[in-house]
Short mmCIF file of C-alpha atoms and ligand atoms in Angstrom, two decimals:
data_model
loop_
_atom_site.label_atom_id
_atom_site.label_comp_id
_atom_site.label_asym_id
_atom_site.label_seq_id
_atom_site.Cartn_x
_atom_site.Cartn_y
_atom_site.Cartn_z
CA MET A 11 0.00 0.00 0.00
CA ALA A 12 1.55 3.28 -1.12
CA ILE A 13 1.88 5.91 1.61
CA ARG A 14 3.18 9.39 0.90
CA LEU A 15 5.54 10.83 3.50
CA GLU A 16 6.06 14.59 3.54
CA ILE A 17 9.49 15.77 4.63
CA PRO A 18 9.84 19.22 6.26
CA THR A 19 12.24 21.68 4.57
CA ALA A 20 14.74 21.43 7.42
CA LEU A 21 15.23 17.69 6.84
CA ARG A 22 15.15 17.48 3.05
CA GLN A 23 18.93 17.72 2.84
CA PHE A 24 19.02 14.29 4.54
CA ALA A 25 16.39 12.79 2.21
CA GLY A 26 17.89 13.38 -1.21
CA LYS A 27 16.42 16.93 -1.24
CA GLN A 28 12.94 15.50 -1.78
CA ALA A 29 9.78 17.13 -0.44
CA SER A 30 8.00 13.79 -0.24
CA VAL A 31 8.71 10.12 -0.67
CA GLU A 32 6.49 7.05 -1.10
CA PHE A 33 6.67 3.78 0.76
CA ASN A 34 4.58 0.68 1.20
CA ALA A 35 3.58 0.30 4.83
CA THR A 36 0.67 -0.88 6.95
CA THR A 37 1.36 1.34 9.98
CA VAL A 38 2.79 4.80 10.58
CA GLY A 39 5.72 3.26 12.47
CA GLU A 40 6.51 0.98 9.56
CA ALA A 41 6.49 3.90 7.11
CA LEU A 42 8.86 5.85 9.36
CA GLN A 43 11.13 2.83 9.62
CA GLN A 44 11.23 2.61 5.83
CA LEU A 45 12.09 6.29 5.70
CA THR A 46 14.94 6.13 8.20
CA GLY A 47 16.09 2.82 6.72
CA THR A 48 16.46 4.48 3.32
CA TYR A 49 17.78 7.79 4.66
CA ALA A 50 19.79 6.88 7.74
CA ASP A 51 20.91 10.46 8.45
CA LEU A 52 17.31 11.40 9.23
CA ARG A 53 17.20 9.08 12.18
CA LYS A 54 18.99 11.20 14.77
CA HIS A 55 16.77 14.18 13.96
CA LEU A 56 13.54 12.22 14.39
CA TYR A 57 14.38 9.79 17.21
CA THR A 58 16.12 10.01 20.57
CA GLU A 59 19.03 7.69 21.27
CA ASP A 60 16.67 5.22 22.96
CA GLY A 61 14.53 5.06 19.84
CA ARG A 62 11.57 7.25 20.77
CA ILE A 63 10.17 9.98 18.53
CA ARG A 64 11.60 13.31 19.73
CA SER A 65 9.21 15.55 21.66
CA PHE A 66 9.38 18.35 19.07
CA VAL A 67 8.70 16.00 16.15
CA ASN A 68 5.00 15.76 15.36
CA ILE A 69 3.70 13.05 13.08
CA TYR A 70 0.38 13.62 11.34
CA LEU A 71 -1.63 11.05 9.43
CA ASN A 72 -3.86 12.98 7.01
CA ASP A 73 -3.97 16.03 9.32
CA GLU A 74 -4.44 14.08 12.55
CA ASP A 75 -1.70 14.00 15.17
CA ILE A 76 -0.86 10.31 15.72
CA ARG A 77 -0.55 11.02 19.48
CA TYR A 78 -4.36 11.10 19.43
CA LEU A 79 -4.64 8.03 17.23
CA GLN A 80 -2.69 4.84 17.94
CA LYS A 81 0.71 6.52 17.84
CA GLU A 82 3.22 4.55 15.75
CA ASN A 83 0.82 1.60 15.59
CA THR A 84 -1.75 3.68 13.73
CA PRO A 85 -2.78 1.66 10.65
CA THR A 86 -2.34 3.23 7.22
CA LYS A 87 -4.14 2.61 3.98
CA ASP A 88 -3.37 3.17 0.33
CA GLY A 89 -3.21 6.87 -0.54
CA ASP A 90 -2.63 8.11 3.03
CA THR A 91 -0.28 11.02 3.68
CA ILE A 92 2.05 11.14 6.65
CA SER A 93 3.50 14.57 7.48
CA ILE A 94 6.41 15.34 9.78
CA VAL A 95 5.60 18.71 11.34
CA PRO A 96 8.15 20.47 13.55
CA SER A 97 7.37 22.24 16.75
CA ILE A 98 10.01 24.70 17.92
CA ALA A 99 11.28 25.08 21.46
CA GLY A 100 14.15 26.60 23.34
CA GLY A 101 15.06 28.75 26.27
CA ALA A 102 17.76 30.72 27.98
CA LYS A 103 18.76 28.23 30.67
CA ILE A 104 19.55 24.53 30.90
CA MET B 22 25.54 34.32 6.20
CA LEU B 23 22.23 35.77 7.41
CA ILE B 24 21.22 39.09 5.88
CA VAL B 25 19.08 41.17 8.22
CA ASN B 26 18.03 44.74 7.46
CA SER B 27 17.73 47.37 10.17
CA ASP B 28 13.90 47.39 10.15
CA ILE B 29 13.78 43.64 10.80
CA ALA B 30 16.50 43.89 13.45
CA GLN B 31 14.64 46.73 15.18
CA SER B 32 11.43 44.70 15.15
CA ILE B 33 13.11 41.68 16.78
CA ARG B 34 14.64 43.93 19.45
CA GLY B 35 11.26 45.61 19.93
CA TYR B 36 9.45 42.30 20.46
CA GLY B 37 12.16 41.20 22.89
CA ALA B 38 11.76 44.38 24.95
CA ARG B 39 7.95 44.28 24.74
CA ASP B 40 7.72 40.72 26.06
CA TYR B 41 10.41 41.12 28.76
CA PRO B 42 10.73 39.51 31.30
CA ASN B 43 9.24 36.70 29.21
CA GLU B 44 10.85 35.20 26.14
CA THR B 45 9.53 36.42 22.81
CA CYS B 46 9.49 34.14 19.77
CA GLY B 47 8.54 34.05 16.13
CA ALA B 48 9.34 32.88 12.63
CA MET B 49 11.62 34.50 10.09
CA LEU B 50 10.48 34.47 6.46
CA GLY B 51 12.90 35.02 3.62
CA CYS B 52 14.87 33.33 0.90
CA ASP B 53 18.23 31.76 0.21
CA GLY B 54 20.27 33.62 -2.38
CA ALA B 55 23.80 33.83 -3.74
CA GLU B 56 24.84 36.33 -1.05
CA GLY B 57 23.34 34.33 1.77
CA ARG B 58 20.03 33.88 3.49
CA GLU B 59 17.95 37.02 3.57
CA VAL B 60 15.24 37.66 6.16
CA ARG B 61 12.44 39.62 4.48
CA ALA B 62 9.62 39.46 7.02
CA LEU B 63 8.82 38.32 10.53
CA PHE B 64 5.88 36.29 11.74
CA PRO B 65 5.59 36.88 15.50
CA LEU B 66 4.14 33.98 17.47
CA THR B 67 2.74 33.50 20.95
CA ASN B 68 5.06 31.86 23.44
CA ARG B 69 3.02 28.78 24.44
CA ARG B 70 5.08 28.03 27.54
CA ASP B 71 2.69 29.46 30.15
CA ASP B 72 4.44 27.50 32.91
CA SER B 73 7.92 29.08 32.54
CA PRO B 74 7.83 31.81 29.88
CA ARG B 75 10.86 33.61 31.37
CA ASN B 76 13.36 30.97 30.32
CA ARG B 77 11.49 28.85 27.78
CA PHE B 78 9.60 29.31 24.57
CA SER B 79 7.47 26.93 22.60
CA ILE B 80 5.92 27.12 19.14
CA THR B 81 3.32 24.45 18.41
CA ALA B 82 2.90 22.40 15.24
CA GLU B 83 -0.23 24.47 14.43
CA ASP B 84 1.80 27.70 14.79
CA PHE B 85 4.46 26.15 12.57
CA ARG B 86 1.89 25.43 9.88
CA ALA B 87 0.52 28.99 10.15
CA ALA B 88 4.05 30.38 9.71
CA GLU B 89 4.66 28.18 6.66
CA ARG B 90 1.35 29.32 5.18
CA ALA B 91 2.28 32.97 5.76
CA ALA B 92 5.60 32.42 4.04
CA ARG B 93 3.96 30.75 1.06
CA GLU B 94 1.42 33.58 0.70
CA GLN B 95 4.25 36.10 0.55
CA GLY B 96 6.25 34.04 -1.92
CA LEU B 97 8.90 33.42 0.75
CA GLU B 98 10.23 30.48 2.71
CA LEU B 99 10.29 29.84 6.44
CA VAL B 100 14.04 30.20 6.98
CA GLY B 101 14.39 30.39 10.73
CA TRP B 102 13.27 31.41 14.18
CA TYR B 103 14.01 34.23 16.57
CA HIS B 104 13.68 34.26 20.35
CA SER B 105 14.90 36.36 23.24
CA HIS B 106 17.05 35.57 26.27
CA PRO B 107 15.81 37.81 29.09
CA ASP B 108 18.78 38.72 31.31
CA HIS B 109 20.92 36.07 29.61
CA PRO B 110 23.58 36.34 26.93
CA ALA B 111 22.70 35.88 23.27
CA ARG B 112 24.17 32.37 23.11
CA PRO B 113 22.18 29.17 22.68
CA SER B 114 21.63 27.10 25.79
CA GLU B 115 22.00 23.34 25.98
CA TYR B 116 18.19 23.23 25.97
CA ASP B 117 18.14 25.26 22.73
CA ARG B 118 20.52 22.79 21.10
CA GLU B 119 18.63 19.70 22.23
CA HIS B 120 15.41 21.03 20.71
CA ALA B 121 16.85 22.53 17.54
CA TRP B 122 16.26 21.55 13.94
CA PRO B 123 19.02 21.58 11.36
CA TRP B 124 19.00 23.99 8.40
CA TYR B 125 17.09 26.82 10.13
CA SER B 126 18.75 30.03 11.31
CA TYR B 127 18.16 30.64 15.01
CA VAL B 128 18.42 34.31 15.95
CA ILE B 129 18.80 35.11 19.65
CA VAL B 130 18.46 38.60 21.10
CA SER B 131 19.63 39.25 24.62
CA VAL B 132 17.34 41.54 26.63
CA ALA B 133 19.03 42.96 29.74
CA SER B 134 16.76 44.65 32.29
CA GLY B 135 14.17 45.23 29.57
CA GLU B 136 16.58 46.61 27.01
CA ALA B 137 17.45 44.63 23.87
CA CYS B 138 21.20 44.39 23.25
CA ASP B 139 23.26 41.71 21.47
CA MET B 140 21.76 39.80 18.57
CA THR B 141 23.37 36.63 17.19
CA SER B 142 22.45 33.86 14.76
CA TRP B 143 23.17 30.14 15.00
CA GLN B 144 22.78 26.94 13.03
CA LEU B 145 22.69 23.40 14.34
CA SER B 146 25.44 21.13 13.03
CA ASP B 147 24.19 18.20 10.92
CA ASP B 148 25.16 15.69 13.62
CA ARG B 149 23.23 17.74 16.27
CA SER B 150 26.35 18.02 18.44
CA ALA B 151 26.72 21.82 18.45
CA PHE B 152 25.34 25.16 17.43
CA GLN B 153 27.60 27.05 15.04
CA THR B 154 27.72 30.82 14.76
CA GLU B 155 26.11 32.19 11.63
CA GLU B 156 27.49 35.57 10.68
CA ILE B 157 24.89 38.34 10.38
CA ALA B 158 25.23 40.91 7.60
CA TRP B 159 23.41 44.07 8.58
CA ALA B 160 21.71 45.47 5.52
CA ILE B 161 19.87 48.69 4.77
CA PRO B 162 16.13 48.16 4.21
CA PRO B 163 15.10 48.13 0.54
CA GLY B 164 13.80 51.49 -0.67
CA THR B 165 15.71 53.42 1.99
CA ILE B 166 17.51 56.40 0.53
CA LYS B 167 20.88 57.17 2.05
CA ARG B 168 21.41 60.88 2.73
ZN1 ZN C 219 17.39 30.19 23.81
#
């Protein structure tokens, strides 16, 4: 099943400069694994060292935040779009 | 190289002073050219960190999408982010680095006792290990006549 994955501008340099890529996957997690399997340099920007999606990385399945669905186990179907949407954080002190 | 004209720089300083003692934050819209990355417009955002706005800022995914839309409507790109450091130097903290994205320019303005002073720009290294200084070129706003 073909799933389209949209890459944010900031990460395109690690994904062959593409704005989107297509993979066959049955869950969101599987699609993300395909993505980081193909483009290994993306991994450290999306996942923490213990393999969890970073807090400022938001994954949307067709405009719905997967945190409110079944997270990485959210099933996908043919024609779905997964978007990686940044949130931005920082601050003066540690 | 980040090209910032004096109007844009004044606006960032102004937002920093206005929101003191809290951190101000927003998006920078512009384009990448032969001379460097030029900031053409700002898109101020609300600091969503109600719990500790004096030393943290947060921009949600919805805000991010709004900023990208604004950039698109103006024929520009979302090229970076600005935020203030109230009573702290204009250098990225460890927290800034941990939460940073590559590629973007991160402008920091230091606001000391309510007055905006140093402004610097930074980019995350590709391996996430450090923030590197991005030189700022101070430009004259377009259409300004020098006398
Ligand atoms: Zn900061």
